Amino acid sequence: MSPSVIVSRPSAVDVTDPQLFDSTPSSNEIWCPQDHIPKEVSALLNEKHPNYMLAFMNVIHQLKIQKRTGWLDYGMTECESIADHMYRMSILSMLITNTKVNRDKCVRIALVHDMAEALVGDITPVNPIGKDEKHRREMETMKYVCNEIVKPMSPLGAQEMLEDFISYDTIGSLEARYVKDIDKYELLVQCFEYEKLHNGKLNFQEFFIARQWIETEEVSKWADDLIELRKQFFESLKEDI
């Protein structure tokens, strides 16, 4: 979660490539999603008549109970979950006013962009596994979840989820660009909320480097308004001393 490393934009991916829906891991892979699915999911999938719906719901449940790593690293046990973050991003996506943007697509992208973290976990830039391995694990997880769990009950849903994930990952559309920016903006909002909750005793200034990565004019305006309010908040604390 911590935006301490600038992530370069990956090259475009052809979502029509059938290999994207082939979740069979190669022999040289060490980490694979099949080894990290919850026991309940494994049991549901191994039934004579697998309950794919409940299996998928259990995967999504992991997003509701996993706290965002960046906050845990700060010693905050009472903090947002991965699902909390994605839900508010989805609501923010509905508020986009640019008529060139497909807001519905933005909502879909926001809802799936961190879905892989259900099995991979919320890996921050300081994690020693590195950016490339993080990317590989997340892609393999999305391919596995979409192909092995979602596709048997909803082929179209599986295709859309994977395509939306890849669009976000590669910033392959205007909508993905907006959601990338909203991801950073939502982080800044959460930072400010925690700072206010702790009456300024916590300061997440280092996270505000994320502002420089926001490119769209609309989300930039949101971020600048937030930063101004935050400045006023900390100045008011000095006046109370």
Tab-separated table of C-alpha atoms in Angstrom:
chain	number	residue	atom	x	y	z
A	1	MET	CA	0.000	0.000	0.000
A	2	SER	CA	2.805	2.401	0.800
A	3	PRO	CA	3.564	4.489	-2.329
A	4	SER	CA	7.316	4.629	-1.742
A	5	VAL	CA	8.328	3.284	-5.122
A	6	ILE	CA	7.232	4.561	-8.511
A	7	VAL	CA	5.924	1.621	-10.498
A	8	SER	CA	6.665	1.766	-14.205
A	9	ARG	CA	3.814	1.166	-16.626
A	10	PRO	CA	3.797	-2.408	-17.976
A	11	SER	CA	3.558	-3.055	-21.677
A	12	ALA	CA	0.119	-3.662	-23.158
A	13	VAL	CA	-1.369	-7.138	-22.870
A	14	ASP	CA	-3.550	-8.768	-25.495
A	15	VAL	CA	-6.639	-9.836	-23.554
A	16	THR	CA	-7.665	-12.094	-26.437
A	17	ASP	CA	-4.618	-14.291	-25.823
A	18	PRO	CA	-6.019	-17.713	-24.808
A	19	GLN	CA	-3.027	-18.236	-22.496
A	20	LEU	CA	-4.512	-15.633	-20.195
A	21	PHE	CA	-7.261	-18.098	-19.392
A	22	ASP	CA	-4.884	-20.998	-18.945
A	23	SER	CA	-4.274	-21.165	-15.192
A	24	THR	CA	-1.955	-24.188	-15.323
A	25	PRO	CA	1.251	-23.133	-13.553
A	26	SER	CA	4.559	-23.734	-15.259
A	27	SER	CA	6.930	-26.211	-13.659
A	28	ASN	CA	9.461	-23.564	-12.595
A	29	GLU	CA	6.993	-21.525	-10.541
A	30	ILE	CA	7.439	-21.657	-6.784
A	31	TRP	CA	4.377	-19.689	-5.645
A	32	CYS	CA	1.038	-20.607	-7.184
A	33	PRO	CA	-2.485	-19.634	-6.109
A	34	GLN	CA	-3.689	-23.223	-5.855
A	35	ASP	CA	-1.460	-23.643	-2.803
A	36	HIS	CA	-2.963	-20.625	-1.063
A	37	ILE	CA	-6.712	-21.015	-1.395
A	38	PRO	CA	-8.579	-21.288	1.936
A	39	LYS	CA	-9.431	-24.812	3.082
A	40	GLU	CA	-13.135	-24.086	2.747
A	41	VAL	CA	-12.676	-23.090	-0.894
A	42	SER	CA	-10.664	-26.220	-1.589
A	43	ALA	CA	-13.367	-28.379	-0.008
A	44	LEU	CA	-16.120	-26.723	-2.052
A	45	LEU	CA	-14.182	-27.185	-5.289
A	46	ASN	CA	-13.423	-30.837	-4.543
A	47	GLU	CA	-17.057	-31.816	-4.041
A	48	LYS	CA	-18.683	-34.106	-6.593
A	49	HIS	CA	-20.752	-31.126	-7.671
A	50	PRO	CA	-18.561	-28.092	-6.849
A	51	ASN	CA	-20.333	-25.050	-5.458
A	52	TYR	CA	-18.453	-22.426	-7.432
A	53	MET	CA	-20.574	-19.578	-6.137
A	54	LEU	CA	-19.781	-20.236	-2.481
A	55	ALA	CA	-16.155	-20.911	-3.329
A	56	PHE	CA	-15.870	-17.535	-5.041
A	57	MET	CA	-17.702	-15.778	-2.218
A	58	ASN	CA	-15.186	-17.224	0.230
A	59	VAL	CA	-12.329	-15.898	-1.873
A	60	ILE	CA	-13.932	-12.444	-1.838
A	61	HIS	CA	-14.471	-12.813	1.913
A	62	GLN	CA	-10.692	-12.794	2.328
A	63	LEU	CA	-10.680	-9.212	1.030
A	64	LYS	CA	-13.129	-8.221	3.775
A	65	ILE	CA	-11.020	-9.612	6.618
A	66	GLN	CA	-7.509	-8.753	5.422
A	67	LYS	CA	-6.233	-5.415	6.707
A	68	ARG	CA	-4.162	-3.222	4.408
A	69	THR	CA	-0.478	-3.932	5.024
A	70	GLY	CA	0.677	-0.322	4.919
A	71	TRP	CA	-1.391	0.521	7.997
A	72	LEU	CA	-0.385	-2.636	9.846
A	73	ASP	CA	3.244	-1.681	9.252
A	74	TYR	CA	2.470	1.499	11.197
A	75	GLY	CA	1.179	-0.562	14.109
A	76	MET	CA	-2.460	0.249	13.384
A	77	THR	CA	-4.567	-2.808	14.161
A	78	GLU	CA	-7.863	-0.962	13.736
A	79	CYS	CA	-7.617	-0.038	10.074
A	80	GLU	CA	-9.302	-0.517	6.725
A	81	SER	CA	-9.493	-3.818	4.909
A	82	ILE	CA	-8.672	-4.388	1.248
A	83	ALA	CA	-12.407	-4.536	0.512
A	84	ASP	CA	-12.973	-1.233	2.337
A	85	HIS	CA	-10.478	0.429	0.017
A	86	MET	CA	-11.978	-1.019	-3.147
A	87	TYR	CA	-15.544	-0.201	-2.123
A	88	ARG	CA	-14.801	3.472	-1.600
A	89	MET	CA	-12.875	3.573	-4.884
A	90	SER	CA	-15.980	2.183	-6.588
A	91	ILE	CA	-18.173	4.898	-5.083
A	92	LEU	CA	-15.656	7.553	-6.124
A	93	SER	CA	-15.763	6.154	-9.663
A	94	MET	CA	-19.488	6.889	-9.777
A	95	LEU	CA	-18.733	10.575	-9.122
A	96	ILE	CA	-16.595	11.122	-12.231
A	97	THR	CA	-18.034	13.963	-14.310
A	98	ASN	CA	-15.916	13.589	-17.458
A	99	THR	CA	-18.436	12.545	-20.114
A	100	LYS	CA	-15.711	10.763	-22.093
A	101	VAL	CA	-15.321	8.264	-19.284
A	102	ASN	CA	-17.421	5.106	-18.951
A	103	ARG	CA	-18.169	5.287	-15.236
A	104	ASP	CA	-19.640	1.786	-15.132
A	105	LYS	CA	-16.370	0.390	-16.440
A	106	CYS	CA	-14.491	2.411	-13.817
A	107	VAL	CA	-16.629	0.857	-11.090
A	108	ARG	CA	-15.903	-2.637	-12.437
A	109	ILE	CA	-12.173	-1.975	-12.616
A	110	ALA	CA	-12.149	-0.569	-9.084
A	111	LEU	CA	-13.934	-3.662	-7.785
A	112	VAL	CA	-11.418	-6.125	-9.261
A	113	HIS	CA	-8.129	-4.226	-9.267
A	114	ASP	CA	-6.990	-5.695	-5.917
A	115	MET	CA	-8.977	-8.926	-6.079
A	116	ALA	CA	-5.818	-11.013	-6.388
A	117	GLU	CA	-4.799	-9.859	-2.918
A	118	ALA	CA	-7.395	-12.266	-1.529
A	119	LEU	CA	-4.792	-15.007	-2.057
A	120	VAL	CA	-1.584	-13.066	-2.642
A	121	GLY	CA	-1.967	-10.640	0.237
A	122	ASP	CA	-1.388	-6.885	0.212
A	123	ILE	CA	2.268	-6.732	-0.832
A	124	THR	CA	3.867	-3.318	-0.349
A	125	PRO	CA	6.867	-1.964	-2.292
A	126	VAL	CA	9.164	-2.651	0.674
A	127	ASN	CA	8.391	-6.381	0.554
A	128	PRO	CA	11.563	-8.279	-0.457
A	129	ILE	CA	9.800	-10.442	-3.064
A	130	GLY	CA	10.074	-7.538	-5.513
A	131	LYS	CA	7.767	-5.920	-8.038
A	132	ASP	CA	8.113	-8.555	-10.775
A	133	GLU	CA	7.252	-11.466	-8.495
A	134	LYS	CA	4.348	-9.517	-7.009
A	135	HIS	CA	3.025	-8.887	-10.514
A	136	ARG	CA	3.435	-12.571	-11.448
A	137	ARG	CA	1.598	-13.786	-8.357
A	138	GLU	CA	-1.285	-11.391	-8.875
A	139	MET	CA	-1.662	-12.281	-12.547
A	140	GLU	CA	-1.521	-16.007	-11.833
A	141	THR	CA	-4.098	-15.580	-9.101
A	142	MET	CA	-6.519	-13.711	-11.338
A	143	LYS	CA	-6.104	-16.291	-14.082
A	144	TYR	CA	-6.726	-19.082	-11.584
A	145	VAL	CA	-9.741	-17.499	-9.892
A	146	CYS	CA	-11.352	-16.451	-13.174
A	147	ASN	CA	-10.681	-19.700	-15.024
A	148	GLU	CA	-11.174	-22.308	-12.297
A	149	ILE	CA	-13.808	-20.726	-10.041
A	150	VAL	CA	-15.732	-18.025	-11.905
A	151	LYS	CA	-15.751	-19.359	-15.469
A	152	PRO	CA	-17.660	-22.623	-14.728
A	153	MET	CA	-20.657	-20.596	-13.497
A	154	SER	CA	-20.219	-17.386	-15.531
A	155	PRO	CA	-17.886	-17.412	-18.557
A	156	LEU	CA	-18.710	-13.792	-19.370
A	157	GLY	CA	-18.118	-12.711	-15.797
A	158	ALA	CA	-14.748	-14.452	-15.767
A	159	GLN	CA	-13.714	-12.789	-19.014
A	160	GLU	CA	-14.789	-9.332	-17.868
A	161	MET	CA	-13.054	-9.630	-14.507
A	162	LEU	CA	-9.777	-10.658	-16.079
A	163	GLU	CA	-9.978	-8.039	-18.806
A	164	ASP	CA	-10.755	-5.301	-16.270
A	165	PHE	CA	-7.867	-6.437	-14.077
A	166	ILE	CA	-5.477	-6.364	-17.027
A	167	SER	CA	-6.783	-2.983	-18.138
A	168	TYR	CA	-5.954	-1.563	-14.714
A	169	ASP	CA	-2.601	-3.316	-14.597
A	170	THR	CA	-1.509	-1.950	-17.970
A	171	ILE	CA	-3.440	1.338	-17.782
A	172	GLY	CA	-4.977	0.153	-21.030
A	173	SER	CA	-7.869	2.610	-21.161
A	174	LEU	CA	-8.960	6.068	-20.059
A	175	GLU	CA	-11.089	4.378	-17.410
A	176	ALA	CA	-8.065	2.525	-16.050
A	177	ARG	CA	-6.152	5.807	-15.865
A	178	TYR	CA	-8.959	7.320	-13.819
A	179	VAL	CA	-9.095	4.333	-11.474
A	180	LYS	CA	-5.312	4.449	-11.024
A	181	ASP	CA	-5.693	8.069	-9.971
A	182	ILE	CA	-8.657	7.290	-7.730
A	183	ASP	CA	-6.571	4.571	-6.068
A	184	LYS	CA	-4.004	7.208	-5.084
A	185	TYR	CA	-6.647	9.733	-4.088
A	186	GLU	CA	-8.476	7.255	-1.850
A	187	LEU	CA	-5.168	6.508	-0.121
A	188	LEU	CA	-4.647	10.211	0.584
A	189	VAL	CA	-8.185	10.539	1.916
A	190	GLN	CA	-7.581	7.604	4.244
A	191	CYS	CA	-4.291	9.105	5.415
A	192	PHE	CA	-6.010	12.361	6.313
A	193	GLU	CA	-8.841	10.569	8.078
A	194	TYR	CA	-6.402	8.644	10.272
A	195	GLU	CA	-4.414	11.807	10.961
A	196	LYS	CA	-7.571	13.560	12.141
A	197	LEU	CA	-8.684	10.526	14.139
A	198	HIS	CA	-5.404	10.667	16.071
A	199	ASN	CA	-5.518	14.467	16.372
A	200	GLY	CA	-2.382	14.951	14.308
A	201	LYS	CA	-0.217	12.638	16.410
A	202	LEU	CA	0.114	10.471	13.320
A	203	ASN	CA	1.548	12.105	10.207
A	204	PHE	CA	1.510	10.308	6.867
A	205	GLN	CA	3.288	12.990	4.890
A	206	GLU	CA	5.443	10.378	3.152
A	207	PHE	CA	2.347	8.928	1.490
A	208	PHE	CA	1.471	12.258	-0.089
A	209	ILE	CA	4.151	11.713	-2.702
A	210	ALA	CA	1.319	9.834	-4.412
A	211	ARG	CA	-0.086	13.192	-5.496
A	212	GLN	CA	2.562	13.490	-8.192
A	213	TRP	CA	1.318	10.268	-9.805
A	214	ILE	CA	-2.241	11.527	-10.287
A	215	GLU	CA	-2.583	12.611	-13.918
A	216	THR	CA	-6.228	13.308	-14.701
A	217	GLU	CA	-7.395	16.880	-14.196
A	218	GLU	CA	-10.525	15.906	-12.310
A	219	VAL	CA	-8.900	13.674	-9.703
A	220	SER	CA	-6.007	16.135	-9.415
A	221	LYS	CA	-8.518	18.763	-8.322
A	222	TRP	CA	-9.919	16.399	-5.699
A	223	ALA	CA	-6.428	15.732	-4.388
A	224	ASP	CA	-5.399	19.387	-4.292
A	225	ASP	CA	-8.537	20.322	-2.361
A	226	LEU	CA	-7.762	17.561	0.126
A	227	ILE	CA	-4.168	18.676	0.539
A	228	GLU	CA	-5.287	22.242	1.243
A	229	LEU	CA	-7.712	21.067	3.929
A	230	ARG	CA	-4.983	18.905	5.455
A	231	LYS	CA	-2.630	21.887	5.548
A	232	GLN	CA	-5.254	23.936	7.368
A	233	PHE	CA	-5.820	21.085	9.832
A	234	PHE	CA	-2.178	20.867	10.886
A	235	GLU	CA	-1.866	24.653	11.055
A	236	SER	CA	-4.865	24.744	13.413
A	237	LEU	CA	-3.121	22.274	15.719
A	238	LYS	CA	-0.140	24.644	16.016
A	239	GLU	CA	-2.474	27.480	16.962
A	240	ASP	CA	-3.937	25.389	19.789
A	241	ILE	CA	-0.535	24.876	21.408
